[in-house]
PDB file of C-alpha atoms in Angstrom:
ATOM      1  CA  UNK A   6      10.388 -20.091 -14.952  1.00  0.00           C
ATOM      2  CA  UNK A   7       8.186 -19.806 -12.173  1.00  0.00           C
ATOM      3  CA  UNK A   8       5.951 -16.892 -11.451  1.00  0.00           C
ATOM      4  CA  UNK A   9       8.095 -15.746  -8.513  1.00  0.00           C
ATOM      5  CA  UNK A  10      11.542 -15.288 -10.842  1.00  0.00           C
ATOM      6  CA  UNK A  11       8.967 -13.940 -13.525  1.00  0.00           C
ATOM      7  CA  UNK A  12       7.765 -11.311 -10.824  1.00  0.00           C
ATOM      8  CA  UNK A  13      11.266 -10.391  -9.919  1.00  0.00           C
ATOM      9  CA  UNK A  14      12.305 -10.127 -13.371  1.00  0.00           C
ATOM     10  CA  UNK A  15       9.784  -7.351 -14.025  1.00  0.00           C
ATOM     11  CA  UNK A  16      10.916  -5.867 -11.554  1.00  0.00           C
ATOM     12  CA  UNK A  17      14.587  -5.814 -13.225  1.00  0.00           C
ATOM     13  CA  UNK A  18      13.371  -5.057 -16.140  1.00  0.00           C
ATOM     14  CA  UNK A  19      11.392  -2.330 -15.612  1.00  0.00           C
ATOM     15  CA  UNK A  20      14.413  -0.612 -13.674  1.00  0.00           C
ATOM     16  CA  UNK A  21      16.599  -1.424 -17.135  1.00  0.00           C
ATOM     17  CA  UNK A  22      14.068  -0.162 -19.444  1.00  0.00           C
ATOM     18  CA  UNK A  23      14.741   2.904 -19.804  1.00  0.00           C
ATOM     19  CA  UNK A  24      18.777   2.092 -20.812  1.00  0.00           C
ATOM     20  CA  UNK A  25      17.409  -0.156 -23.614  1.00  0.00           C
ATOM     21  CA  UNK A  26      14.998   2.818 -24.957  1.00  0.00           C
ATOM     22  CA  UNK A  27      17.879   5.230 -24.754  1.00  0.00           C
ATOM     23  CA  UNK A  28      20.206   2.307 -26.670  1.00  0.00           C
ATOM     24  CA  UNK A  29      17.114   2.165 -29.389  1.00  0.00           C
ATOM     25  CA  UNK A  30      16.863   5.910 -29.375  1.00  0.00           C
ATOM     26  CA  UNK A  31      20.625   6.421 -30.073  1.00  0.00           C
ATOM     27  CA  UNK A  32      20.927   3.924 -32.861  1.00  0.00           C
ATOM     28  CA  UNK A  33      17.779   5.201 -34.790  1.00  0.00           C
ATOM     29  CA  UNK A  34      15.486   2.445 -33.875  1.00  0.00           C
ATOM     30  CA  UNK A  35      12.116   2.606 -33.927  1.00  0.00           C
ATOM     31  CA  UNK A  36      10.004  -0.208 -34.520  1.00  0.00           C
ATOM     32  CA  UNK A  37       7.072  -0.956 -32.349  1.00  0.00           C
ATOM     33  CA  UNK A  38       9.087  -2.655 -29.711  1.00  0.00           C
ATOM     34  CA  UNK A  39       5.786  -4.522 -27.951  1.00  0.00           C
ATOM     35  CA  UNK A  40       8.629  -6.092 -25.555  1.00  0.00           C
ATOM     36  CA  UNK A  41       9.328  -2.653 -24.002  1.00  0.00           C
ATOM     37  CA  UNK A  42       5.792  -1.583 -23.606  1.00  0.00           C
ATOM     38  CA  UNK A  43       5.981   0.346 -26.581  1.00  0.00           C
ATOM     39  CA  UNK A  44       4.045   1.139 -29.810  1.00  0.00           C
ATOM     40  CA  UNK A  45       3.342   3.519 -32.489  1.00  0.00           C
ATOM     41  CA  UNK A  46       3.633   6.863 -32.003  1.00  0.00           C
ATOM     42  CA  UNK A  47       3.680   6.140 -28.045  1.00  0.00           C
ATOM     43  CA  UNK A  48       7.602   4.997 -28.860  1.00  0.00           C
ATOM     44  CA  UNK A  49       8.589   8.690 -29.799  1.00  0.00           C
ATOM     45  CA  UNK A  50       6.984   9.708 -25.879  1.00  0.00           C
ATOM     46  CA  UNK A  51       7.909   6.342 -23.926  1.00  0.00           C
ATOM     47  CA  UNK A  52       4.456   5.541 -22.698  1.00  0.00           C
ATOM     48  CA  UNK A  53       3.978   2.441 -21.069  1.00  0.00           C
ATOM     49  CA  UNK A  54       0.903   0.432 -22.592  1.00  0.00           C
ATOM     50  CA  UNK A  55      -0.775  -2.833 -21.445  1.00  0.00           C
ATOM     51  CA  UNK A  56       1.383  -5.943 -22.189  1.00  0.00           C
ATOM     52  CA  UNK A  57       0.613  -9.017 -24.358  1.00  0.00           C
ATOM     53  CA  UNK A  58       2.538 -11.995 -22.542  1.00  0.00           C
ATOM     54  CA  UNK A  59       2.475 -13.363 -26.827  1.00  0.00           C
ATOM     55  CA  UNK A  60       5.025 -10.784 -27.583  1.00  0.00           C
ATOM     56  CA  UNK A  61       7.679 -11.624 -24.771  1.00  0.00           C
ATOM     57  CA  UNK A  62       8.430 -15.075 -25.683  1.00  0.00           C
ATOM     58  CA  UNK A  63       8.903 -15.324 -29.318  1.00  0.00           C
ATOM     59  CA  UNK A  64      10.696 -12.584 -31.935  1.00  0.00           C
ATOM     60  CA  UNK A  65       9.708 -13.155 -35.570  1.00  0.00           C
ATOM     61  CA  UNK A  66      10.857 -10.052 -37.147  1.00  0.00           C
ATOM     62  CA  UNK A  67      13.969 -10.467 -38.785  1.00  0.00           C
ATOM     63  CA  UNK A  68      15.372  -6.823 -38.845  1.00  0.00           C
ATOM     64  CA  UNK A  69      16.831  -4.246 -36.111  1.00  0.00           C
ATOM     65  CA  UNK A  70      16.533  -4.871 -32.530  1.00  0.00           C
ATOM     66  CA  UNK A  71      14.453  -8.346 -33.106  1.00  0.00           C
ATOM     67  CA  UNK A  72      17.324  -9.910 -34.722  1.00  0.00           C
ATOM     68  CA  UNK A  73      19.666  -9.134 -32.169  1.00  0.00           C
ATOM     69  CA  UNK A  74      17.416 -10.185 -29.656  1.00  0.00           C
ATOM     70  CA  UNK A  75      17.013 -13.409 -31.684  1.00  0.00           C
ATOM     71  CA  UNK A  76      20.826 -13.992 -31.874  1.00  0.00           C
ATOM     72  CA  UNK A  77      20.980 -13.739 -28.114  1.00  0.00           C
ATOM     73  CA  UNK A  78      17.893 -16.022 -27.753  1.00  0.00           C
ATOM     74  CA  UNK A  79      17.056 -14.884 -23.565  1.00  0.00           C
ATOM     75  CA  UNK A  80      14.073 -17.040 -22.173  1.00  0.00           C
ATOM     76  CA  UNK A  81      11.603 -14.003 -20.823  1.00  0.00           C
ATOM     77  CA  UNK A  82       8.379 -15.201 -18.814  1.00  0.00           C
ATOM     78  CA  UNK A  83       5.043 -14.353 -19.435  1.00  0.00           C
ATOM     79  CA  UNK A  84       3.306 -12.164 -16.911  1.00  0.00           C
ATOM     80  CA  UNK A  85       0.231 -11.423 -16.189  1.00  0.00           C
ATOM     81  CA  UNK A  86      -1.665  -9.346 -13.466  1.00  0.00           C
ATOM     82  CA  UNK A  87      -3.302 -11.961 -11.923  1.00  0.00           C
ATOM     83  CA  UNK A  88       0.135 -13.875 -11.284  1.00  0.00           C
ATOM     84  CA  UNK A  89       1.833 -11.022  -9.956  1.00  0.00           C
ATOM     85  CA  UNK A  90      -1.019 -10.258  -7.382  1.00  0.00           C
ATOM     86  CA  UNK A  91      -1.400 -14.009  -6.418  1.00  0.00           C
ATOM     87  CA  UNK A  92       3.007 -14.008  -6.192  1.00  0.00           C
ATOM     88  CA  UNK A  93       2.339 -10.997  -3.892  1.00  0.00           C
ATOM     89  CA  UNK A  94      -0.200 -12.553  -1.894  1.00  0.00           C
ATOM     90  CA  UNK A  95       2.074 -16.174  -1.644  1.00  0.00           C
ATOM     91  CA  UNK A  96       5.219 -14.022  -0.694  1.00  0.00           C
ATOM     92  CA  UNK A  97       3.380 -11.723   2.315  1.00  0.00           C
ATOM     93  CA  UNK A  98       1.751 -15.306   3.724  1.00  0.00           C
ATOM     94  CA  UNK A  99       5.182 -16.896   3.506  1.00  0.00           C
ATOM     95  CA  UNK A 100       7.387 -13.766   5.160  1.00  0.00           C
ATOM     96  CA  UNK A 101       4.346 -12.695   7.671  1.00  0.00           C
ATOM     97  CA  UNK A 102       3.001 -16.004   8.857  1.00  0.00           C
ATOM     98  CA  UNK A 103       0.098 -14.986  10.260  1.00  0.00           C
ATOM     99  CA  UNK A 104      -2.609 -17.411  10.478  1.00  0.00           C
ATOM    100  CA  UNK A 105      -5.667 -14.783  11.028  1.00  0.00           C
ATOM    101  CA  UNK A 106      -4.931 -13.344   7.551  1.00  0.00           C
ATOM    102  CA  UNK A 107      -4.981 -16.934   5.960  1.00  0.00           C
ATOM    103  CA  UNK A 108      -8.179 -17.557   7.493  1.00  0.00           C
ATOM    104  CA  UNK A 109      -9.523 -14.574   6.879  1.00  0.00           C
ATOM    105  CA  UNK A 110      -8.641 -15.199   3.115  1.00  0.00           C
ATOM    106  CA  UNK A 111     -10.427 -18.544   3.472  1.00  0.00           C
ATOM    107  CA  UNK A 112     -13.454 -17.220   3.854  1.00  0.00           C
ATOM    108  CA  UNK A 113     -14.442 -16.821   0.330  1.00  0.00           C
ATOM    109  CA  UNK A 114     -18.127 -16.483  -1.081  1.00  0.00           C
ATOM    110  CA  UNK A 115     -19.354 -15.460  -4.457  1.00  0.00           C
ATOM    111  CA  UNK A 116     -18.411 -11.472  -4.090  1.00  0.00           C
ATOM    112  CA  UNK A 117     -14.618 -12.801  -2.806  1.00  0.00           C
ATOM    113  CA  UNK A 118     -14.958 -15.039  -6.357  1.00  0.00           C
ATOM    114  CA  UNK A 119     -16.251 -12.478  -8.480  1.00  0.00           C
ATOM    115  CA  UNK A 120     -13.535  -9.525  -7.269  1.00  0.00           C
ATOM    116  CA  UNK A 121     -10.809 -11.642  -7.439  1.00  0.00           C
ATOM    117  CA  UNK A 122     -10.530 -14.164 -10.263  1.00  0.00           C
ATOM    118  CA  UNK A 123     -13.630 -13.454 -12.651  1.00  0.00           C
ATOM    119  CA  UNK A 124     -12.944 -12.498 -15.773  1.00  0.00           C
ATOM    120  CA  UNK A 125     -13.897  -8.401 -16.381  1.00  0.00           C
ATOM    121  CA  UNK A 126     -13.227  -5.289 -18.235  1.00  0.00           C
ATOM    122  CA  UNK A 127      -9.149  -3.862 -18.204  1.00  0.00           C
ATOM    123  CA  UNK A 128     -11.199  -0.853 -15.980  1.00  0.00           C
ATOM    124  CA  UNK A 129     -12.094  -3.441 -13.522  1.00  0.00           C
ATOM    125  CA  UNK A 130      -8.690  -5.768 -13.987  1.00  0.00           C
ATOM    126  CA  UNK A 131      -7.280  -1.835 -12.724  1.00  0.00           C
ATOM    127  CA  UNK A 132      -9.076  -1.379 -10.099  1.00  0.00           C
ATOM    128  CA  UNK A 133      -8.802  -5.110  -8.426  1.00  0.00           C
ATOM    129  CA  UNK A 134      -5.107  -4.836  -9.322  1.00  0.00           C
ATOM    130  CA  UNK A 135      -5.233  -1.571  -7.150  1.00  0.00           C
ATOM    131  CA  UNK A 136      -7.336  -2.986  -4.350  1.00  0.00           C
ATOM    132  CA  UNK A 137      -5.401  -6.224  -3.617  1.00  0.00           C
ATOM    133  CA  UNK A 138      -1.797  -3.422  -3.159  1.00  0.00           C
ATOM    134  CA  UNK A 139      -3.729  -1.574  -1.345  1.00  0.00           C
ATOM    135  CA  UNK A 140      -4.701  -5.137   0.814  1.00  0.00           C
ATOM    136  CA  UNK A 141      -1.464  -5.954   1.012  1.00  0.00           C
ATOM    137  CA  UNK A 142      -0.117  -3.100   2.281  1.00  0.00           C
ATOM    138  CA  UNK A 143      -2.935  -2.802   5.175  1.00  0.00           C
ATOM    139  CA  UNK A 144      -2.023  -6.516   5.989  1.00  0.00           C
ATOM    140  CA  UNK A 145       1.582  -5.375   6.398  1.00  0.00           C
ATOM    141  CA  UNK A 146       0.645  -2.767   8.646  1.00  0.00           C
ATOM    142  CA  UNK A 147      -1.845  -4.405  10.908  1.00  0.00           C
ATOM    143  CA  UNK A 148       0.497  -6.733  11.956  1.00  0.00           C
ATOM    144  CA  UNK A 149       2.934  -4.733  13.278  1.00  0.00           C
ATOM    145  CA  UNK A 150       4.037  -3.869  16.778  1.00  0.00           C
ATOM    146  CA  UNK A 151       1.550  -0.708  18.616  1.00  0.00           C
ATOM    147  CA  UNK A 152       4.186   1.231  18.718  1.00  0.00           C
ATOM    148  CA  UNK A 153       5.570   0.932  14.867  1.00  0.00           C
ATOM    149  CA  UNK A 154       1.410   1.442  14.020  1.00  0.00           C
ATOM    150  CA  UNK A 155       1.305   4.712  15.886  1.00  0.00           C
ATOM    151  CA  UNK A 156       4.428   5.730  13.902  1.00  0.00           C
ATOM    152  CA  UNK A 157       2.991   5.354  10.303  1.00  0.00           C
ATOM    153  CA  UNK A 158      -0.435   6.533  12.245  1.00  0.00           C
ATOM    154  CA  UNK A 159       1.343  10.166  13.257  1.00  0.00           C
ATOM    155  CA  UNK A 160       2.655  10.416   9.539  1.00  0.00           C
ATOM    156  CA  UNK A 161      -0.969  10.043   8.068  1.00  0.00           C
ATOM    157  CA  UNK A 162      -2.548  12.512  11.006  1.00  0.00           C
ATOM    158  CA  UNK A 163      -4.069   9.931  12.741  1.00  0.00           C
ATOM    159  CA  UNK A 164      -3.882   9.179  16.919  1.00  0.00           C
ATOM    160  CA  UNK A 165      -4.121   6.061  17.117  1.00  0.00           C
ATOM    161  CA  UNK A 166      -4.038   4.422  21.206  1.00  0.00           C
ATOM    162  CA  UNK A 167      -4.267   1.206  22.568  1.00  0.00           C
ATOM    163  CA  UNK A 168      -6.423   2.073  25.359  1.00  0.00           C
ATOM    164  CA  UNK A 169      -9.446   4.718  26.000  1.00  0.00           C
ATOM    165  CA  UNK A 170      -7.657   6.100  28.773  1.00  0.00           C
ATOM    166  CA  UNK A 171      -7.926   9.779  29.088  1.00  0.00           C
ATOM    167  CA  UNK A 172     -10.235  10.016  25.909  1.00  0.00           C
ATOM    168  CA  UNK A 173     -14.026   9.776  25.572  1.00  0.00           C
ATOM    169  CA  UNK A 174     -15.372   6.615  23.791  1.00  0.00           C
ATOM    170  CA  UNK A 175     -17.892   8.176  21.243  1.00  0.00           C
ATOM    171  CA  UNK A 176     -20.834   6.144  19.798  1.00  0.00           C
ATOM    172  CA  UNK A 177     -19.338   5.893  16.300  1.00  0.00           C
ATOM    173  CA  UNK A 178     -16.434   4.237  18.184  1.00  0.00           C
ATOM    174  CA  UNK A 179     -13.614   7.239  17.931  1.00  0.00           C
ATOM    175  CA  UNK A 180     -12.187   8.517  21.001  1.00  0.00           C
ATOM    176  CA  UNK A 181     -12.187  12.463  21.821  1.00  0.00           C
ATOM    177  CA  UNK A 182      -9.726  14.235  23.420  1.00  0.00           C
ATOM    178  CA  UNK A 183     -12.599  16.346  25.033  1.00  0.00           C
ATOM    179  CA  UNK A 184     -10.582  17.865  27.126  1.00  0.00           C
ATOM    180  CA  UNK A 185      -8.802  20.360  24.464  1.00  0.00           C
ATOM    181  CA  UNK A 186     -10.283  23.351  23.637  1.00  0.00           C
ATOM    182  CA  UNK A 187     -13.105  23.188  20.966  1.00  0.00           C
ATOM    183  CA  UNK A 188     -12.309  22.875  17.097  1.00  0.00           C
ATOM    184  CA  UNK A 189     -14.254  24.648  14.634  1.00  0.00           C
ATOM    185  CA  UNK A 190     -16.246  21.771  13.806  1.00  0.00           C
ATOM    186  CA  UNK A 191     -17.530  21.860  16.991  1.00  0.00           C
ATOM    187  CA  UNK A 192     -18.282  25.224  17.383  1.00  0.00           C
ATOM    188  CA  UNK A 193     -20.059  24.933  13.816  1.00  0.00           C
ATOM    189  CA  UNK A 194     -21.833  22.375  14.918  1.00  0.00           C
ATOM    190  CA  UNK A 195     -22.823  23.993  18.510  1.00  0.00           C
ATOM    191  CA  UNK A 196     -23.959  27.024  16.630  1.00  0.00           C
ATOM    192  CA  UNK A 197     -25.451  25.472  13.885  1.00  0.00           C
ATOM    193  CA  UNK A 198     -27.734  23.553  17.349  1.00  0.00           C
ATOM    194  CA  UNK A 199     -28.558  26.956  18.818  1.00  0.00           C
ATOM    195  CA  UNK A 200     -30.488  28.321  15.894  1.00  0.00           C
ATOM    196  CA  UNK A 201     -33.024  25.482  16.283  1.00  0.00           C
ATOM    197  CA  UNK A 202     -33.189  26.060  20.199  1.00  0.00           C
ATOM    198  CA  UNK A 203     -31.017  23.928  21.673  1.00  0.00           C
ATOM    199  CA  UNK A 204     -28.098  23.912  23.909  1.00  0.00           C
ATOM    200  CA  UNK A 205     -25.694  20.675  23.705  1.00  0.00           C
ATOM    201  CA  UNK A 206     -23.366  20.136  26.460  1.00  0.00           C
ATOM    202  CA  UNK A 207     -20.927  18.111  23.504  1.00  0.00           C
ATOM    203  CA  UNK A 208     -20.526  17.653  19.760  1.00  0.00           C
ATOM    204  CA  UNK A 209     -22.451  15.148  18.480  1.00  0.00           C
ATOM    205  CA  UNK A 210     -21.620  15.313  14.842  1.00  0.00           C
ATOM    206  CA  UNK A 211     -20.506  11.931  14.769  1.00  0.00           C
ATOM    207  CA  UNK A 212     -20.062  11.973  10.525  1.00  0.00           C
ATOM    208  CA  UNK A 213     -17.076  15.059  10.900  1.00  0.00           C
ATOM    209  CA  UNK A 214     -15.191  13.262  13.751  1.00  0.00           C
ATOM    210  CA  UNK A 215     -13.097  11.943  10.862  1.00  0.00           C
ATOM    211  CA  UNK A 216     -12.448  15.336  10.079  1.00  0.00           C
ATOM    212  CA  UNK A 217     -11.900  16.371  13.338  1.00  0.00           C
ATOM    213  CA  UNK A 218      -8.014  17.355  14.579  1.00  0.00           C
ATOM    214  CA  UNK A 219      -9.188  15.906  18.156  1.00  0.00           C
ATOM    215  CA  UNK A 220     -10.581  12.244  17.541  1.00  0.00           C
ATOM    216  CA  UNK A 221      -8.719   9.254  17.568  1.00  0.00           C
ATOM    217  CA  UNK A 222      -8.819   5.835  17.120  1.00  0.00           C
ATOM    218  CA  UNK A 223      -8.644   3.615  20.101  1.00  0.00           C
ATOM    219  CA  UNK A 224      -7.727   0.129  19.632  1.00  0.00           C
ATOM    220  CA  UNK A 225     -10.155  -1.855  22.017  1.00  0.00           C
ATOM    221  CA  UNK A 226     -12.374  -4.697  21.174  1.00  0.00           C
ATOM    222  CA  UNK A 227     -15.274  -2.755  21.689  1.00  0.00           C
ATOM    223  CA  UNK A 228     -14.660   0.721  20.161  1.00  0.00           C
ATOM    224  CA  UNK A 229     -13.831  -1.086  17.290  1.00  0.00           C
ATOM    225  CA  UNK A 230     -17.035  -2.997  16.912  1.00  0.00           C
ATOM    226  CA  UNK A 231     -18.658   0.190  17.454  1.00  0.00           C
ATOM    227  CA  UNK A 232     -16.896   2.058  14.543  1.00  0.00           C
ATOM    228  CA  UNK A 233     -17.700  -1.233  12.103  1.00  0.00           C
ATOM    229  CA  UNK A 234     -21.756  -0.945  13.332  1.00  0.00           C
ATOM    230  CA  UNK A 235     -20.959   3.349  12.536  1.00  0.00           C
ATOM    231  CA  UNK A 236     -20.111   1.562   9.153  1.00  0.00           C
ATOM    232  CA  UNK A 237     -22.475  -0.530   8.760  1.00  0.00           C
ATOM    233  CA  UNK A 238     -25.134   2.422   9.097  1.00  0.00           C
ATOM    234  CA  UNK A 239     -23.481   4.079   6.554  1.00  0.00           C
ATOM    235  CA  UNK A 240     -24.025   1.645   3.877  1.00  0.00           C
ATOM    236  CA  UNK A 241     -27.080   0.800   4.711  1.00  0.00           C
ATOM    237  CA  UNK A 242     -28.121   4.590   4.306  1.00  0.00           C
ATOM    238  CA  UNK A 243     -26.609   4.892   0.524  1.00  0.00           C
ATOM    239  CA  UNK A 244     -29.740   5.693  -0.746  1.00  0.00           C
ATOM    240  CA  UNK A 245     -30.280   8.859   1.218  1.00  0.00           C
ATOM    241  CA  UNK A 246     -26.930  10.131  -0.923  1.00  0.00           C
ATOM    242  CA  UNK A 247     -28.088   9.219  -4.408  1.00  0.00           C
ATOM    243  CA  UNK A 248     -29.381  12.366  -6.210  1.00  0.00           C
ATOM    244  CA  UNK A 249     -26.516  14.737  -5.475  1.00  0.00           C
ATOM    245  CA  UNK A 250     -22.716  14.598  -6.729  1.00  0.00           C
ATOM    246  CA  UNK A 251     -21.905  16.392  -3.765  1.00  0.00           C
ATOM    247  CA  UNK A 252     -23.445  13.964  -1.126  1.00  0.00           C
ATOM    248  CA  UNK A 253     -22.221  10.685  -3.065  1.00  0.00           C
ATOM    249  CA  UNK A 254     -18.525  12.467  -2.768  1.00  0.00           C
ATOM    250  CA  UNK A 255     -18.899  13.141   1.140  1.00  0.00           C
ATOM    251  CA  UNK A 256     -20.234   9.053   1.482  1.00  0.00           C
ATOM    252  CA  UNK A 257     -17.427   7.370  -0.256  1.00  0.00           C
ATOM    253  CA  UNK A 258     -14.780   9.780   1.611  1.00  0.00           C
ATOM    254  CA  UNK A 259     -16.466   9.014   4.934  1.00  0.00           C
ATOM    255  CA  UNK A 260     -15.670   5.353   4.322  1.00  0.00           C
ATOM    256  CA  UNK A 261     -12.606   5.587   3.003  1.00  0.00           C
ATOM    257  CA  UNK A 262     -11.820   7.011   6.252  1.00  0.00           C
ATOM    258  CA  UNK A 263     -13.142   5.083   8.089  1.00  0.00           C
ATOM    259  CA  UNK A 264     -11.717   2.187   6.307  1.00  0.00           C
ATOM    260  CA  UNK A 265      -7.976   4.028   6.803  1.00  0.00           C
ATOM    261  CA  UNK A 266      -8.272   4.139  10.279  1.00  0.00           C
ATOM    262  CA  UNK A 267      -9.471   0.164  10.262  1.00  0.00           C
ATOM    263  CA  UNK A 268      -6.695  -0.761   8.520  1.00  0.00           C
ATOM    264  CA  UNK A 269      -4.209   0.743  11.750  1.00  0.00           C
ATOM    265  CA  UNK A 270      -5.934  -1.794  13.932  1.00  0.00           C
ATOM    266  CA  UNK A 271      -4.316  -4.935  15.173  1.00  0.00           C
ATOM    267  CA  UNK A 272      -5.933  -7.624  13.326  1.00  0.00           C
ATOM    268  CA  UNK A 273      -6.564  -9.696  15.557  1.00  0.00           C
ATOM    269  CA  UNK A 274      -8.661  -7.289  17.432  1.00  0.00           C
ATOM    270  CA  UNK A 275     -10.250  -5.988  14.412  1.00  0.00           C
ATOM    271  CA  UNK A 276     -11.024  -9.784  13.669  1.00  0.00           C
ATOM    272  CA  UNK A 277     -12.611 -10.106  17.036  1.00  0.00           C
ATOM    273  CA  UNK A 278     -14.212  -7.100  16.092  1.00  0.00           C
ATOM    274  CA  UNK A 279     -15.928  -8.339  13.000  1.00  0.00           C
ATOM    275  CA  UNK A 280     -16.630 -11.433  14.601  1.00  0.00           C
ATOM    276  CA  UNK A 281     -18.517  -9.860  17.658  1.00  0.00           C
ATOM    277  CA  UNK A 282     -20.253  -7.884  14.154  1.00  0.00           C
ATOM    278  CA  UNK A 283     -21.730 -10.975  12.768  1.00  0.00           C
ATOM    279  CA  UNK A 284     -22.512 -12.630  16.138  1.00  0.00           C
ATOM    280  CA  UNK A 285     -24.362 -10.024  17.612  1.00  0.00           C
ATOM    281  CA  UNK A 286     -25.210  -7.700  15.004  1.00  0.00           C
ATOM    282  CA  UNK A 287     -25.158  -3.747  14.815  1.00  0.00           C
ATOM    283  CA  UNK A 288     -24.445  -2.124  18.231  1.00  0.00           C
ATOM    284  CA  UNK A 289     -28.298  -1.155  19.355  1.00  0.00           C
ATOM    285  CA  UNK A 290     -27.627   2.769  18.713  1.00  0.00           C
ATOM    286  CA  UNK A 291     -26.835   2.204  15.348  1.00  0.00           C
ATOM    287  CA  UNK A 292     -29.774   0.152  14.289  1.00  0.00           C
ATOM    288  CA  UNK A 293     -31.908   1.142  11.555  1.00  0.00           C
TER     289      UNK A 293
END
């Protein structure tokens, strides 16, 4: 079998499972069935547990389910993470044809080799298993149409526009409806600005924008270079976070917003956009 039909037979199986547990269940069966993802005493809860691809293709017990299963001798593939996440990959290039993600998958280097096909612990095999859905799914929404983007944009509270028109461009690379009345992380932040003396004319809280119910995310060549350099000035100023739970917390949400509102973009703009990036660097007001 190939590791397509093995993909789509987990699929089936897992969707049939739990009518062979309740068969097991109703005729008194329990053996560690390692072929249903179960074992001792998980059976008695039906808890899924990692698989060993060893104990789909051969049954050498000679009682109970195994020698039924035996009898009816079925051909199951192995399956392994790596194949299904590789399948995936194969299956979006093949139904999305879009050359800038192939290239953009070409560019490998040792971090690319390292996150993708070395060899680590089943915490990391979890999390790149995660990451590379999670990849897949942002490919499958950056290349759709504006208007289907701005759809799944509404549902996760995000305005998302193809143009700067009747919005502010902000240095971080957001655009502000400034033209609605103040939210109360302005306001904080205006009042927060008047106890050392000062009197700003705008916000300029650039870090809460993501938090903020009137930014948006305007899908232009160069507000999008700006938001990567906004980025980029985040990593590079990690260290200020390390020492307190509470500021580590607020720097990995900030970028996994920011990163959510990337992943709405065309690609091919934010490809541009990346490009421009290592061409020219950081935007100058984000330099460090």
């Amino acid at each position: 079998m190939t590791k397509r039909a093995g993909y789509y037979w987990f699929l089936s199986f897992i969707r049939l499972r739990d009518d062979i547990v309740n068969y097991l269940v109703s005729a008194d069966n329990f053996p560690p069935v390692q072929a249903l993802f179960l074992s001792e005493p998980q059976v008695k809860f039906r808890k899924l547990y990692s698989l060993n691809p060893s104990h789909l293709t051969k049954f050498s017990n000679s009682e109970g389910a195994w020698a039924t299963m035996r009898q009816l001798n079925p051909s199951l593939p192995s399956i392994t993470v790596s194949g299904l996440r590789k399948t995936s990959e194969q299956y979006t290039d093949r139904t999305l044809k879009n050359g800038l993600i192939t290239a953009e998958k070409a560019q490998h280097n040792w971090g690319t080799y390292r996150r993708n096909y070395a060899a680590g612990n089943p915490q990391g095999a979890k999390e790149n298993f995660s990451a590379a859905l999670d990849t897949l799914m942002n490919q499958g929404i950056a290349t759709r149409a504006l208007s289907e983007r701005v759809k799944v944009a509404d549902e996760l509270g995000i305005d998302l526009r193809g143009s700067d028109e009747g919005v502010d461009l902000l240095l971080n690379g957001l655009g502000c409806r400034s033209q609605e009345p103040p939210t109360d992380i302005e306001l904080r932040f205006i009042k927060k600005q008047k106890r050392f003396g000062r009197t700003p004319k705008a916000c300029a809280d650039f870090s809460h924008c993501v938090e903020c119910s009137k930014s948006c995310v305007v899908e232009t060549l160069e507000s999008v270079w700006l938001l990567l350099s906004f980025r980029h000035a985040i990593e590079y100023g990690k260290p200020l976070y390390i020492g307190s739970v509470n500021a580590v917390e607020r720097y990995e949400t900030l970028l996994l917003k920011i990163d959510l509102r990337l992943g709405l973009v065309d690609e091919a703009i934010l490809k541009k956009a990346r490009v421009k990036l290592q061409r020219e660097g950081v935007a100058p007001v984000w330099q460090i």
